PDB file of C-alpha atoms and ligand atoms in Angstrom:
ATOM      1  CA  MET A  80    -192.638 138.043 -86.784  1.00  0.00           C
ATOM      2  CA  HIS A  81    -194.962 140.937 -87.508  1.00  0.00           C
ATOM      3  CA  ARG A  82    -197.144 140.202 -84.503  1.00  0.00           C
ATOM      4  CA  GLN A  83    -193.911 140.649 -82.166  1.00  0.00           C
ATOM      5  CA  LYS A  84    -193.067 143.922 -83.998  1.00  0.00           C
ATOM      6  CA  THR A  85    -196.342 145.361 -83.194  1.00  0.00           C
ATOM      7  CA  LYS A  86    -196.202 144.362 -79.809  1.00  0.00           C
ATOM      8  CA  LEU A  87    -192.934 145.880 -79.048  1.00  0.00           C
ATOM      9  CA  ALA A  88    -193.783 149.039 -81.053  1.00  0.00           C
ATOM     10  CA  ARG A  89    -197.038 148.969 -78.191  1.00  0.00           C
ATOM     11  CA  ARG A  90    -194.389 148.671 -75.785  1.00  0.00           C
ATOM     12  CA  VAL A  91    -192.073 151.279 -77.041  1.00  0.00           C
ATOM     13  CA  HIS A  92    -195.093 153.712 -77.242  1.00  0.00           C
ATOM     14  CA  ARG A  93    -196.240 152.825 -73.711  1.00  0.00           C
ATOM     15  CA  VAL A  94    -192.724 153.954 -72.675  1.00  0.00           C
ATOM     16  CA  ALA A  95    -192.383 156.787 -74.489  1.00  0.00           C
ATOM     17  CA  LEU A  96    -195.544 157.979 -73.443  1.00  0.00           C
ATOM     18  CA  ALA A  97    -194.858 157.456 -69.539  1.00  0.00           C
ATOM     19  CA  VAL A  98    -191.194 159.223 -70.013  1.00  0.00           C
ATOM     20  CA  GLU A  99    -193.515 162.473 -71.649  1.00  0.00           C
ATOM     21  CA  ARG A 100    -195.734 162.447 -68.859  1.00  0.00           C
ATOM     22  CA  ARG A 101    -193.278 162.095 -66.385  1.00  0.00           C
ATOM     23  CA  GLY A 102    -191.872 165.198 -68.326  1.00  0.00           C
ATOM     24  CA  ILE A 103    -194.977 167.268 -68.092  1.00  0.00           C
ATOM     25  CA  VAL A 104    -195.159 167.033 -64.603  1.00  0.00           C
ATOM     26  CA  ALA A 105    -191.927 167.519 -63.468  1.00  0.00           C
ATOM     27  CA  THR A 106    -192.285 170.663 -65.595  1.00  0.00           C
ATOM     28  CA  TYR A 107    -195.494 171.441 -64.007  1.00  0.00           C
ATOM     29  CA  GLU A 108    -194.244 171.228 -60.568  1.00  0.00           C
ATOM     30  CA  LEU A 109    -191.116 173.143 -61.394  1.00  0.00           C
ATOM     31  CA  HIS A 110    -193.084 176.124 -62.947  1.00  0.00           C
ATOM     32  CA  ASP A 111    -195.157 175.896 -59.827  1.00  0.00           C
ATOM     33  CA  ARG A 112    -192.525 175.910 -57.331  1.00  0.00           C
ATOM     34  CA  VAL A 113    -190.053 177.823 -59.147  1.00  0.00           C
ATOM     35  CA  LEU A 114    -190.415 179.530 -62.033  1.00  0.00           C
ATOM     36  CA  SER A 115    -193.659 181.168 -63.757  1.00  0.00           C
ATOM     37  CA  ASN A 116    -196.099 181.080 -60.390  1.00  0.00           C
ATOM     38  CA  ARG A 117    -192.966 182.745 -58.000  1.00  0.00           C
ATOM     39  CA  ALA A 118    -192.830 185.532 -60.159  1.00  0.00           C
ATOM     40  CA  SER A 119    -196.346 185.941 -60.732  1.00  0.00           C
ATOM     41  CA  ARG A 120    -197.114 185.280 -56.986  1.00  0.00           C
ATOM     42  CA  ARG A 121    -194.934 188.371 -56.510  1.00  0.00           C
ATOM     43  CA  ARG A 122    -196.657 190.967 -58.785  1.00  0.00           C
ATOM     44  CA  PHE A 123    -199.846 190.124 -57.005  1.00  0.00           C
ATOM     45  CA  ALA A 124    -198.222 190.622 -53.396  1.00  0.00           C
ATOM     46  CA  GLY A 125    -196.854 193.754 -54.913  1.00  0.00           C
ATOM     47  CA  GLN A 126    -199.957 195.406 -55.944  1.00  0.00           C
ATOM     48  CA  PRO A 127    -203.061 193.567 -54.468  1.00  0.00           C
ATOM     49  CA  PRO A 128    -206.178 194.615 -55.756  1.00  0.00           C
ATOM     50  CA  GLN A 129    -208.857 196.366 -53.591  1.00  0.00           C
ATOM     51  CA  LEU A 130    -211.463 194.148 -53.676  1.00  0.00           C
ATOM     52  CA  ASP A 131    -215.145 195.323 -52.566  1.00  0.00           C
ATOM     53  CA  ASP A 132    -217.271 193.562 -50.000  1.00  0.00           C
ATOM     54  CA  VAL A 133    -219.527 191.433 -53.068  1.00  0.00           C
ATOM     55  CA  GLN A 134    -216.180 190.144 -53.492  1.00  0.00           C
ATOM     56  CA  ARG A 135    -214.197 189.750 -50.455  1.00  0.00           C
ATOM     57  CA  SER A 136    -217.654 187.661 -49.820  1.00  0.00           C
ATOM     58  CA  ILE A 137    -217.167 185.731 -52.876  1.00  0.00           C
ATOM     59  CA  LEU A 138    -213.712 184.840 -52.200  1.00  0.00           C
ATOM     60  CA  GLU A 139    -214.537 183.716 -48.447  1.00  0.00           C
ATOM     61  CA  ARG A 140    -216.598 181.231 -49.916  1.00  0.00           C
ATOM     62  CA  LEU A 141    -214.142 179.822 -52.425  1.00  0.00           C
ATOM     63  CA  ARG A 142    -211.793 179.635 -50.024  1.00  0.00           C
ATOM     64  CA  LYS A 143    -213.597 177.725 -47.429  1.00  0.00           C
ATOM     65  CA  ASP A 144    -215.959 175.769 -49.968  1.00  0.00           C
ATOM     66  CA  GLY A 145    -214.007 175.640 -53.200  1.00  0.00           C
ATOM     67  CA  TYR A 146    -217.521 177.727 -55.036  1.00  0.00           C
ATOM     68  CA  ALA A 147    -219.514 180.503 -55.080  1.00  0.00           C
ATOM     69  CA  VAL A 148    -222.886 181.612 -56.472  1.00  0.00           C
ATOM     70  CA  VAL A 149    -224.068 185.075 -57.190  1.00  0.00           C
ATOM     71  CA  PRO A 150    -226.302 187.513 -59.310  1.00  0.00           C
ATOM     72  CA  PHE A 151    -224.118 188.519 -62.308  1.00  0.00           C
ATOM     73  CA  GLY A 152    -225.701 191.879 -61.733  1.00  0.00           C
ATOM     74  CA  ASP A 153    -224.064 192.085 -58.125  1.00  0.00           C
ATOM     75  CA  VAL A 154    -220.523 191.560 -59.457  1.00  0.00           C
ATOM     76  CA  VAL A 155    -220.845 193.561 -62.569  1.00  0.00           C
ATOM     77  CA  PRO A 156    -223.463 196.075 -61.870  1.00  0.00           C
ATOM     78  CA  ASP A 157    -223.192 197.937 -65.099  1.00  0.00           C
ATOM     79  CA  GLN A 158    -226.350 196.922 -66.782  1.00  0.00           C
ATOM     80  CA  SER A 159    -224.955 197.570 -70.235  1.00  0.00           C
ATOM     81  CA  VAL A 160    -222.609 194.831 -69.714  1.00  0.00           C
ATOM     82  CA  TRP A 161    -225.316 191.956 -68.955  1.00  0.00           C
ATOM     83  CA  ALA A 162    -227.780 193.701 -71.972  1.00  0.00           C
ATOM     84  CA  GLU A 163    -224.977 192.944 -74.438  1.00  0.00           C
ATOM     85  CA  LEU A 164    -224.221 189.698 -73.424  1.00  0.00           C
ATOM     86  CA  ASP A 165    -227.899 188.783 -73.090  1.00  0.00           C
ATOM     87  CA  ALA A 166    -228.274 190.105 -76.752  1.00  0.00           C
ATOM     88  CA  GLU A 167    -224.744 187.942 -77.822  1.00  0.00           C
ATOM     89  CA  ALA A 168    -226.257 184.790 -76.157  1.00  0.00           C
ATOM     90  CA  SER A 169    -229.590 184.772 -77.976  1.00  0.00           C
ATOM     91  CA  ARG A 170    -227.727 185.145 -80.646  1.00  0.00           C
ATOM     92  CA  PHE A 171    -225.618 182.524 -80.455  1.00  0.00           C
ATOM     93  CA  GLN A 172    -228.220 179.913 -79.190  1.00  0.00           C
ATOM     94  CA  ALA A 173    -230.740 181.300 -82.283  1.00  0.00           C
ATOM     95  CA  GLU A 174    -227.531 180.207 -84.654  1.00  0.00           C
ATOM     96  CA  THR A 175    -227.033 176.735 -82.773  1.00  0.00           C
ATOM     97  CA  GLU A 176    -230.536 175.816 -82.850  1.00  0.00           C
ATOM     98  CA  THR A 177    -230.659 176.671 -87.098  1.00  0.00           C
ATOM     99  CA  GLY A 178    -227.278 174.358 -87.082  1.00  0.00           C
ATOM    100  CA  LEU A 179    -228.542 171.342 -84.900  1.00  0.00           C
ATOM    101  CA  ALA A 180    -231.671 171.655 -87.071  1.00  0.00           C
ATOM    102  CA  ARG A 181    -229.970 171.686 -90.415  1.00  0.00           C
ATOM    103  CA  GLU A 182    -227.917 168.554 -89.150  1.00  0.00           C
ATOM    104  CA  SER A 183    -230.638 166.594 -88.216  1.00  0.00           C
ATOM    105  CA  GLU A 184    -232.212 166.706 -91.608  1.00  0.00           C
ATOM    106  CA  GLY A 185    -229.085 165.152 -93.224  1.00  0.00           C
ATOM    107  CA  GLY A 186    -226.846 168.666 -93.887  1.00  0.00           C
ATOM    108  CA  GLY A 187    -224.298 170.235 -93.101  1.00  0.00           C
ATOM    109  CA  SER A 188    -223.086 173.068 -90.566  1.00  0.00           C
ATOM    110  CA  GLU A 189    -220.513 174.839 -89.010  1.00  0.00           C
ATOM    111  CA  LEU A 190    -221.447 174.299 -85.607  1.00  0.00           C
ATOM    112  CA  ARG A 191    -217.811 173.522 -83.608  1.00  0.00           C
ATOM    113  CA  ARG A 192    -217.552 170.800 -80.963  1.00  0.00           C
ATOM    114  CA  ARG A 193    -214.500 169.308 -79.201  1.00  0.00           C
ATOM    115  CA  GLU A 194    -213.870 165.616 -79.876  1.00  0.00           C
ATOM    116  CA  GLY A 195    -214.479 163.756 -76.846  1.00  0.00           C
ATOM    117  CA  LYS A 196    -216.964 166.067 -75.912  1.00  0.00           C
ATOM    118  CA  GLU A 197    -219.193 165.926 -79.115  1.00  0.00           C
ATOM    119  CA  PHE A 198    -222.614 166.854 -76.765  1.00  0.00           C
ATOM    120  CA  VAL A 199    -221.342 170.515 -76.262  1.00  0.00           C
ATOM    121  CA  VAL A 200    -221.626 172.721 -79.060  1.00  0.00           C
ATOM    122  CA  ARG A 201    -218.970 175.904 -78.540  1.00  0.00           C
ATOM    123  CA  LYS A 202    -218.868 179.396 -79.882  1.00  0.00           C
ATOM    124  CA  TYR A 203    -215.338 179.297 -80.016  1.00  0.00           C
ATOM    125  CA  ALA A 204    -213.930 175.671 -79.212  1.00  0.00           C
ATOM    126  CA  TYR A 205    -210.055 175.937 -79.829  1.00  0.00           C
ATOM    127  CA  GLY A 206    -207.446 178.387 -82.071  1.00  0.00           C
ATOM    128  CA  VAL A 207    -210.058 181.235 -82.392  1.00  0.00           C
ATOM    129  CA  GLU A 208    -208.523 184.757 -83.208  1.00  0.00           C
ATOM    130  CA  LEU A 209    -210.180 187.458 -80.489  1.00  0.00           C
ATOM    131  CA  GLY A 210    -210.671 191.198 -80.828  1.00  0.00           C
ATOM    132  CA  LEU A 211    -210.425 193.156 -77.565  1.00  0.00           C
ATOM    133  CA  ASP A 212    -213.732 193.959 -77.777  1.00  0.00           C
ATOM    134  CA  ASP A 213    -215.051 190.647 -78.048  1.00  0.00           C
ATOM    135  CA  PRO A 214    -218.215 190.672 -75.298  1.00  0.00           C
ATOM    136  CA  TRP A 215    -216.728 187.327 -74.063  1.00  0.00           C
ATOM    137  CA  LEU A 216    -212.625 187.978 -73.911  1.00  0.00           C
ATOM    138  CA  ARG A 217    -214.502 191.201 -72.186  1.00  0.00           C
ATOM    139  CA  LEU A 218    -215.781 189.603 -69.577  1.00  0.00           C
ATOM    140  CA  GLY A 219    -212.797 187.356 -69.146  1.00  0.00           C
ATOM    141  CA  TYR A 220    -210.773 190.901 -68.275  1.00  0.00           C
ATOM    142  CA  ASN A 221    -213.163 192.346 -66.636  1.00  0.00           C
ATOM    143  CA  ARG A 222    -211.277 193.637 -63.465  1.00  0.00           C
ATOM    144  CA  ARG A 223    -214.033 192.653 -61.057  1.00  0.00           C
ATOM    145  CA  LEU A 224    -213.945 188.689 -62.478  1.00  0.00           C
ATOM    146  CA  LEU A 225    -210.086 189.021 -62.659  1.00  0.00           C
ATOM    147  CA  ASP A 226    -209.567 190.533 -59.332  1.00  0.00           C
ATOM    148  CA  ILE A 227    -211.328 187.846 -57.475  1.00  0.00           C
ATOM    149  CA  ALA A 228    -209.495 185.507 -59.561  1.00  0.00           C
ATOM    150  CA  ASN A 229    -205.794 186.545 -58.815  1.00  0.00           C
ATOM    151  CA  SER A 230    -206.837 186.866 -55.463  1.00  0.00           C
ATOM    152  CA  TYR A 231    -208.275 183.351 -54.938  1.00  0.00           C
ATOM    153  CA  ASN A 232    -205.076 181.826 -56.620  1.00  0.00           C
ATOM    154  CA  GLY A 233    -202.842 184.046 -54.697  1.00  0.00           C
ATOM    155  CA  MET A 234    -201.113 185.556 -57.758  1.00  0.00           C
ATOM    156  CA  TRP A 235    -201.765 186.989 -60.971  1.00  0.00           C
ATOM    157  CA  SER A 236    -203.741 184.644 -63.558  1.00  0.00           C
ATOM    158  CA  LYS A 237    -203.823 183.768 -66.769  1.00  0.00           C
ATOM    159  CA  LEU A 238    -207.412 183.852 -68.740  1.00  0.00           C
ATOM    160  CA  GLU A 239    -206.940 180.601 -70.216  1.00  0.00           C
ATOM    161  CA  TYR A 240    -210.101 179.585 -71.777  1.00  0.00           C
ATOM    162  CA  VAL A 241    -213.389 181.669 -72.972  1.00  0.00           C
ATOM    163  CA  ASP A 242    -216.449 180.451 -74.698  1.00  0.00           C
ATOM    164  CA  LEU A 243    -220.107 179.774 -74.939  1.00  0.00           C
ATOM    165  CA  TRP A 244    -221.810 176.581 -74.640  1.00  0.00           C
ATOM    166  CA  TYR A 245    -224.957 175.232 -75.867  1.00  0.00           C
ATOM    167  CA  THR A 246    -225.650 171.770 -74.849  1.00  0.00           C
ATOM    168  CA  PRO A 247    -228.706 170.124 -76.582  1.00  0.00           C
ATOM    169  CA  PRO A 248    -231.160 168.139 -74.457  1.00  0.00           C
ATOM    170  CA  LEU A 249    -230.440 164.188 -74.403  1.00  0.00           C
ATOM    171  CA  ALA A 250    -233.465 162.061 -74.319  1.00  0.00           C
ATOM    172  CA  ALA A 251    -231.695 159.233 -72.840  1.00  0.00           C
ATOM    173  CA  GLY A 252    -228.387 157.535 -72.319  1.00  0.00           C
ATOM    174  CA  GLU A 253    -225.393 157.811 -69.592  1.00  0.00           C
ATOM    175  CA  ARG A 254    -223.414 160.442 -68.266  1.00  0.00           C
ATOM    176  CA  LYS A 255    -220.120 160.847 -70.564  1.00  0.00           C
ATOM    177  CA  SER A 256    -216.845 162.704 -70.127  1.00  0.00           C
ATOM    178  CA  SER A 257    -217.618 165.986 -68.101  1.00  0.00           C
ATOM    179  CA  GLN A 258    -220.863 164.662 -66.894  1.00  0.00           C
ATOM    180  CA  ARG A 259    -219.360 162.372 -64.904  1.00  0.00           C
ATOM    181  CA  TRP A 260    -217.697 163.081 -61.511  1.00  0.00           C
ATOM    182  CA  HIS A 261    -214.128 164.557 -62.002  1.00  0.00           C
ATOM    183  CA  ARG A 262    -211.184 166.801 -61.279  1.00  0.00           C
ATOM    184  CA  ASP A 263    -210.105 169.064 -63.820  1.00  0.00           C
ATOM    185  CA  PHE A 264    -206.377 168.035 -64.868  1.00  0.00           C
ATOM    186  CA  ASN A 265    -204.923 171.113 -65.972  1.00  0.00           C
ATOM    187  CA  ASP A 266    -203.804 172.774 -62.309  1.00  0.00           C
ATOM    188  CA  ARG A 267    -204.721 172.940 -58.889  1.00  0.00           C
ATOM    189  CA  HIS A 268    -204.614 176.884 -58.548  1.00  0.00           C
ATOM    190  CA  LEU A 269    -207.659 177.335 -60.656  1.00  0.00           C
ATOM    191  CA  LEU A 270    -210.855 179.086 -60.950  1.00  0.00           C
ATOM    192  CA  LYS A 271    -213.876 178.800 -63.539  1.00  0.00           C
ATOM    193  CA  ALA A 272    -216.461 181.296 -63.541  1.00  0.00           C
ATOM    194  CA  PHE A 273    -219.853 180.024 -65.616  1.00  0.00           C
ATOM    195  CA  LEU A 274    -222.568 182.340 -66.579  1.00  0.00           C
ATOM    196  CA  TYR A 275    -226.218 180.928 -66.842  1.00  0.00           C
ATOM    197  CA  LEU A 276    -227.554 182.604 -69.761  1.00  0.00           C
ATOM    198  CA  VAL A 277    -231.103 180.595 -69.696  1.00  0.00           C
ATOM    199  CA  ASP A 278    -232.873 179.330 -66.752  1.00  0.00           C
ATOM    200  CA  VAL A 279    -231.400 176.290 -65.208  1.00  0.00           C
ATOM    201  CA  ASP A 280    -233.415 173.787 -63.686  1.00  0.00           C
ATOM    202  CA  GLU A 281    -233.252 169.780 -62.703  1.00  0.00           C
ATOM    203  CA  ASP A 282    -233.624 169.126 -66.345  1.00  0.00           C
ATOM    204  CA  THR A 283    -231.201 171.225 -67.917  1.00  0.00           C
ATOM    205  CA  GLY A 284    -228.004 169.868 -67.083  1.00  0.00           C
ATOM    206  CA  PRO A 285    -227.033 171.860 -63.858  1.00  0.00           C
ATOM    207  CA  PHE A 286    -223.315 171.987 -63.130  1.00  0.00           C
ATOM    208  CA  GLU A 287    -222.823 170.458 -59.448  1.00  0.00           C
ATOM    209  CA  TYR A 288    -220.144 170.215 -57.321  1.00  0.00           C
ATOM    210  CA  ILE A 289    -218.579 168.834 -54.242  1.00  0.00           C
ATOM    211  CA  PRO A 290    -217.677 170.850 -51.335  1.00  0.00           C
ATOM    212  CA  GLY A 291    -214.485 171.172 -49.933  1.00  0.00           C
ATOM    213  CA  SER A 292    -212.938 168.628 -52.539  1.00  0.00           C
ATOM    214  CA  ALA A 293    -210.248 171.000 -53.898  1.00  0.00           C
ATOM    215  CA  PRO A 294    -206.809 171.055 -53.409  1.00  0.00           C
ATOM    216  CA  GLY A 295    -206.638 172.058 -49.445  1.00  0.00           C
ATOM    217  CA  GLY A 296    -209.985 171.624 -48.674  1.00  0.00           C
ATOM    218  CA  GLU A 297    -211.611 168.574 -46.348  1.00  0.00           C
ATOM    219  CA  LEU A 298    -211.918 166.384 -48.870  1.00  0.00           C
ATOM    220  CA  ASP A 299    -209.355 166.536 -50.876  1.00  0.00           C
ATOM    221  CA  HIS A 300    -208.119 163.430 -49.897  1.00  0.00           C
ATOM    222  CA  LEU A 301    -210.246 161.607 -51.795  1.00  0.00           C
ATOM    223  CA  TRP A 302    -208.726 160.638 -55.090  1.00  0.00           C
ATOM    224  CA  PRO A 303    -206.706 163.522 -54.921  1.00  0.00           C
ATOM    225  CA  TRP A 304    -205.531 166.227 -57.535  1.00  0.00           C
ATOM    226  CA  ARG A 305    -202.490 165.358 -59.397  1.00  0.00           C
ATOM    227  CA  PRO A 306    -200.786 166.938 -62.627  1.00  0.00           C
ATOM    228  CA  LEU A 307    -202.326 164.680 -65.387  1.00  0.00           C
ATOM    229  CA  GLY A 308    -203.789 162.823 -62.989  1.00  0.00           C
ATOM    230  CA  ASP A 309    -206.255 159.801 -62.861  1.00  0.00           C
ATOM    231  CA  ASN A 310    -209.735 162.352 -62.695  1.00  0.00           C
ATOM    232  CA  TYR A 311    -212.451 160.455 -63.146  1.00  0.00           C
ATOM    233  CA  PRO A 312    -213.123 157.419 -60.123  1.00  0.00           C
ATOM    234  CA  PRO A 313    -215.372 155.264 -60.530  1.00  0.00           C
ATOM    235  CA  GLU A 314    -218.919 157.164 -59.991  1.00  0.00           C
ATOM    236  CA  ASP A 315    -220.547 154.989 -57.096  1.00  0.00           C
ATOM    237  CA  GLU A 316    -217.226 154.727 -55.340  1.00  0.00           C
ATOM    238  CA  LEU A 317    -217.022 158.753 -55.093  1.00  0.00           C
ATOM    239  CA  ALA A 318    -220.833 159.116 -54.614  1.00  0.00           C
ATOM    240  CA  GLU A 319    -220.319 156.875 -51.848  1.00  0.00           C
ATOM    241  CA  LYS A 320    -217.584 158.661 -50.218  1.00  0.00           C
ATOM    242  CA  ALA A 321    -219.322 161.692 -50.979  1.00  0.00           C
ATOM    243  CA  ALA A 322    -222.366 160.760 -50.067  1.00  0.00           C
ATOM    244  CA  GLY A 323    -225.049 163.832 -49.213  1.00  0.00           C
ATOM    245  CA  ARG A 324    -221.664 166.384 -50.266  1.00  0.00           C
ATOM    246  CA  ALA A 325    -222.946 167.445 -53.470  1.00  0.00           C
ATOM    247  CA  VAL A 326    -224.468 170.779 -54.815  1.00  0.00           C
ATOM    248  CA  THR A 327    -226.771 171.162 -57.609  1.00  0.00           C
ATOM    249  CA  PHE A 328    -226.382 174.782 -58.774  1.00  0.00           C
ATOM    250  CA  THR A 329    -230.112 175.391 -60.645  1.00  0.00           C
ATOM    251  CA  GLY A 330    -230.585 178.846 -61.184  1.00  0.00           C
ATOM    252  CA  LYS A 331    -232.414 181.993 -63.013  1.00  0.00           C
ATOM    253  CA  LYS A 332    -230.429 183.341 -66.398  1.00  0.00           C
ATOM    254  CA  GLY A 333    -227.689 185.753 -64.521  1.00  0.00           C
ATOM    255  CA  THR A 334    -226.716 182.810 -62.064  1.00  0.00           C
ATOM    256  CA  LEU A 335    -222.373 183.390 -61.816  1.00  0.00           C
ATOM    257  CA  ILE A 336    -220.893 180.582 -59.937  1.00  0.00           C
ATOM    258  CA  PHE A 337    -217.062 180.660 -59.429  1.00  0.00           C
ATOM    259  CA  CYS A 338    -215.697 176.936 -58.673  1.00  0.00           C
ATOM    260  CA  ASN A 339    -212.284 175.525 -58.420  1.00  0.00           C
ATOM    261  CA  THR A 340    -212.661 172.843 -60.629  1.00  0.00           C
ATOM    262  CA  ALA A 341    -209.525 171.144 -59.347  1.00  0.00           C
ATOM    263  CA  GLY A 342    -212.117 169.403 -57.006  1.00  0.00           C
ATOM    264  CA  PHE A 343    -215.101 167.439 -57.768  1.00  0.00           C
ATOM    265  CA  HIS A 344    -217.479 168.475 -60.241  1.00  0.00           C
ATOM    266  CA  ARG A 345    -220.125 167.572 -63.006  1.00  0.00           C
ATOM    267  CA  GLY A 346    -222.483 169.066 -65.468  1.00  0.00           C
ATOM    268  CA  GLY A 347    -224.349 169.578 -68.878  1.00  0.00           C
ATOM    269  CA  PHE A 348    -226.456 166.342 -68.466  1.00  0.00           C
ATOM    270  CA  ALA A 349    -229.355 168.046 -69.842  1.00  0.00           C
ATOM    271  CA  LYS A 350    -232.769 165.694 -70.326  1.00  0.00           C
ATOM    272  CA  THR A 351    -235.543 167.876 -71.856  1.00  0.00           C
ATOM    273  CA  LYS A 352    -234.275 171.476 -72.082  1.00  0.00           C
ATOM    274  CA  PRO A 353    -230.947 173.189 -73.559  1.00  0.00           C
ATOM    275  CA  ARG A 354    -228.491 174.673 -71.327  1.00  0.00           C
ATOM    276  CA  VAL A 355    -226.516 177.690 -72.424  1.00  0.00           C
ATOM    277  CA  LEU A 356    -223.667 179.279 -70.499  1.00  0.00           C
ATOM    278  CA  ALA A 357    -220.651 181.194 -70.844  1.00  0.00           C
ATOM    279  CA  THR A 358    -217.333 179.871 -68.866  1.00  0.00           C
ATOM    280  CA  VAL A 359    -214.141 181.450 -68.490  1.00  0.00           C
ATOM    281  CA  THR A 360    -211.057 179.740 -67.172  1.00  0.00           C
ATOM    282  CA  TYR A 361    -208.253 181.269 -64.822  1.00  0.00           C
ATOM    283  CA  SER A 362    -205.157 179.228 -64.198  1.00  0.00           C
ATOM    284  CA  SER A 363    -201.902 179.857 -63.359  1.00  0.00           C
ATOM    285  CA  PRO A 364    -198.922 180.386 -65.632  1.00  0.00           C
ATOM    286  CA  ALA A 365    -197.686 177.170 -64.683  1.00  0.00           C
ATOM    287  CA  SER A 366    -200.450 175.544 -66.245  1.00  0.00           C
ATOM    288  CA  LEU A 367    -199.678 177.498 -69.739  1.00  0.00           C
ATOM    289  CA  ALA A 368    -196.210 176.266 -69.617  1.00  0.00           C
ATOM    290  CA  SER A 369    -197.138 172.638 -69.689  1.00  0.00           C
ATOM    291  CA  LEU A 370    -200.411 171.302 -69.246  1.00  0.00           C
ATOM    292  CA  THR A 371    -202.814 173.693 -71.118  1.00  0.00           C
ATOM    293  CA  GLN A 372    -203.321 176.294 -73.797  1.00  0.00           C
ATOM    294  CA  GLN A 373    -205.129 179.372 -74.179  1.00  0.00           C
ATOM    295  CA  ASN A 374    -207.923 178.664 -76.683  1.00  0.00           C
ATOM    296  CA  TYR A 375    -207.658 181.837 -78.006  1.00  0.00           C
ATOM    297  CA  SER A 376    -204.828 184.226 -79.722  1.00  0.00           C
ATOM    298  CA  LEU A 377    -205.365 187.779 -79.876  1.00  0.00           C
ATOM    299  CA  ALA A 378    -206.268 189.525 -83.085  1.00  0.00           C
ATOM    300  CA  ASP A 379    -204.809 193.144 -82.421  1.00  0.00           C
ATOM    301  CA  GLY A 380    -201.843 192.339 -79.751  1.00  0.00           C
ATOM    302  CA  ILE A 381    -202.081 193.704 -76.324  1.00  0.00           C
ATOM    303  CA  GLU A 382    -203.190 197.722 -75.983  1.00  0.00           C
ATOM    304  CA  ASN A 383    -201.452 199.855 -73.615  1.00  0.00           C
ATOM    305  CA  GLY A 384    -205.032 200.982 -72.753  1.00  0.00           C
ATOM    306  CA  LEU A 385    -205.287 197.585 -70.166  1.00  0.00           C
ATOM    307  CA  ASP A 386    -204.309 197.419 -66.723  1.00  0.00           C
ATOM    308  CA  PRO A 387    -201.288 195.086 -66.160  1.00  0.00           C
ATOM    309  CA  GLU A 388    -202.976 192.270 -64.476  1.00  0.00           C
ATOM    310  CA  GLN A 389    -205.423 192.284 -67.915  1.00  0.00           C
ATOM    311  CA  ARG A 390    -202.221 192.258 -70.291  1.00  0.00           C
ATOM    312  CA  TYR A 391    -200.713 189.593 -68.022  1.00  0.00           C
ATOM    313  CA  ALA A 392    -204.200 187.614 -68.161  1.00  0.00           C
ATOM    314  CA  LEU A 393    -203.952 188.074 -71.986  1.00  0.00           C
ATOM    315  CA  SER A 394    -200.931 187.192 -72.706  1.00  0.00           C
TER     316      SER A 394
HETATM  317  O1  AKG B 251    -221.266 171.511 -68.521  1.00  0.00           O
HETATM  318  C1  AKG B 251    -220.692 171.265 -66.971  1.00  0.00           C
HETATM  319  O2  AKG B 251    -221.496 171.700 -66.727  1.00  0.00           O
HETATM  320  C2  AKG B 251    -219.181 170.652 -66.198  1.00  0.00           C
HETATM  321  C3  AKG B 251    -218.486 171.330 -67.149  1.00  0.00           C
HETATM  322  C4  AKG B 251    -216.885 170.747 -66.881  1.00  0.00           C
HETATM  323  O3  AKG B 251    -216.509 169.650 -65.978  1.00  0.00           O
HETATM  324  C5  AKG B 251    -215.601 171.916 -66.805  1.00  0.00           C
HETATM  325  O4  AKG B 251    -215.671 173.181 -67.344  1.00  0.00           O
HETATM  326  O5  AKG B 251    -214.984 171.464 -66.353  1.00  0.00           O
END
């Protein structure tokens, strides 16, 4: 009797999950085609940003390959911005290393991690309250980056995620979760920026990408992107189908990578040295309406001092 009940409960749960999934996918498609994204495309078309040569070149490369790499200073030439980020990153690195040392001695720490991806220590993770003066949030709503994201997505984008990651080296072991090839499930209109805050070589867990695998690219038919799709194909099959195509982003501190991570990517498999990077995610309003949520809330509300594009990204 008990066994039958358990079986029935499991079946009911499975059906309920399937119905919920279908509802989420339908909501996403509706918001992408008709509701949120249409209005957001209109806003962009009514007020397209003036891009300079650096931004135009990034946009061209993004459209062709799904990624572009550039020194941070080329996008944000104001030296004081980099100086502040660099100093903040060093502080985060030092605090994280103190916390990790305490943990390895069996003590507690306040380090933030996310379930399922415990190998990364995060500055903010989820549910953090940020002031508009937070340097990493400011990086996310910096018009130089935001204009690239909006132009690539063809609409005013939402700043969905802002964080700093510390990936400690792991002497041995298999690749786990985002260390394996995958597509991000959360949006087809997606742009992430990764800013390396230490030099990253082969042993530091570089980010890797398969050019042309983003939606609309020549390899988009490989386990194609779907909302909530089956986004982790067997590693060996993908490696065979995309043989020789993957790009590995080793680079100096201050390297900025723009990438549509609805295409295949992986990274953070640090072997001997820790990797420290900042990451910001721009997605479409449809994604926030159904598939994902912002990892931060604003401490101060949105100021009138910001441009409409910035206010939209943060709301
Ligand atoms: O840590 C990395 O390099 C990969 C990150 C990743 O998979 C993601 O942000 O979606």
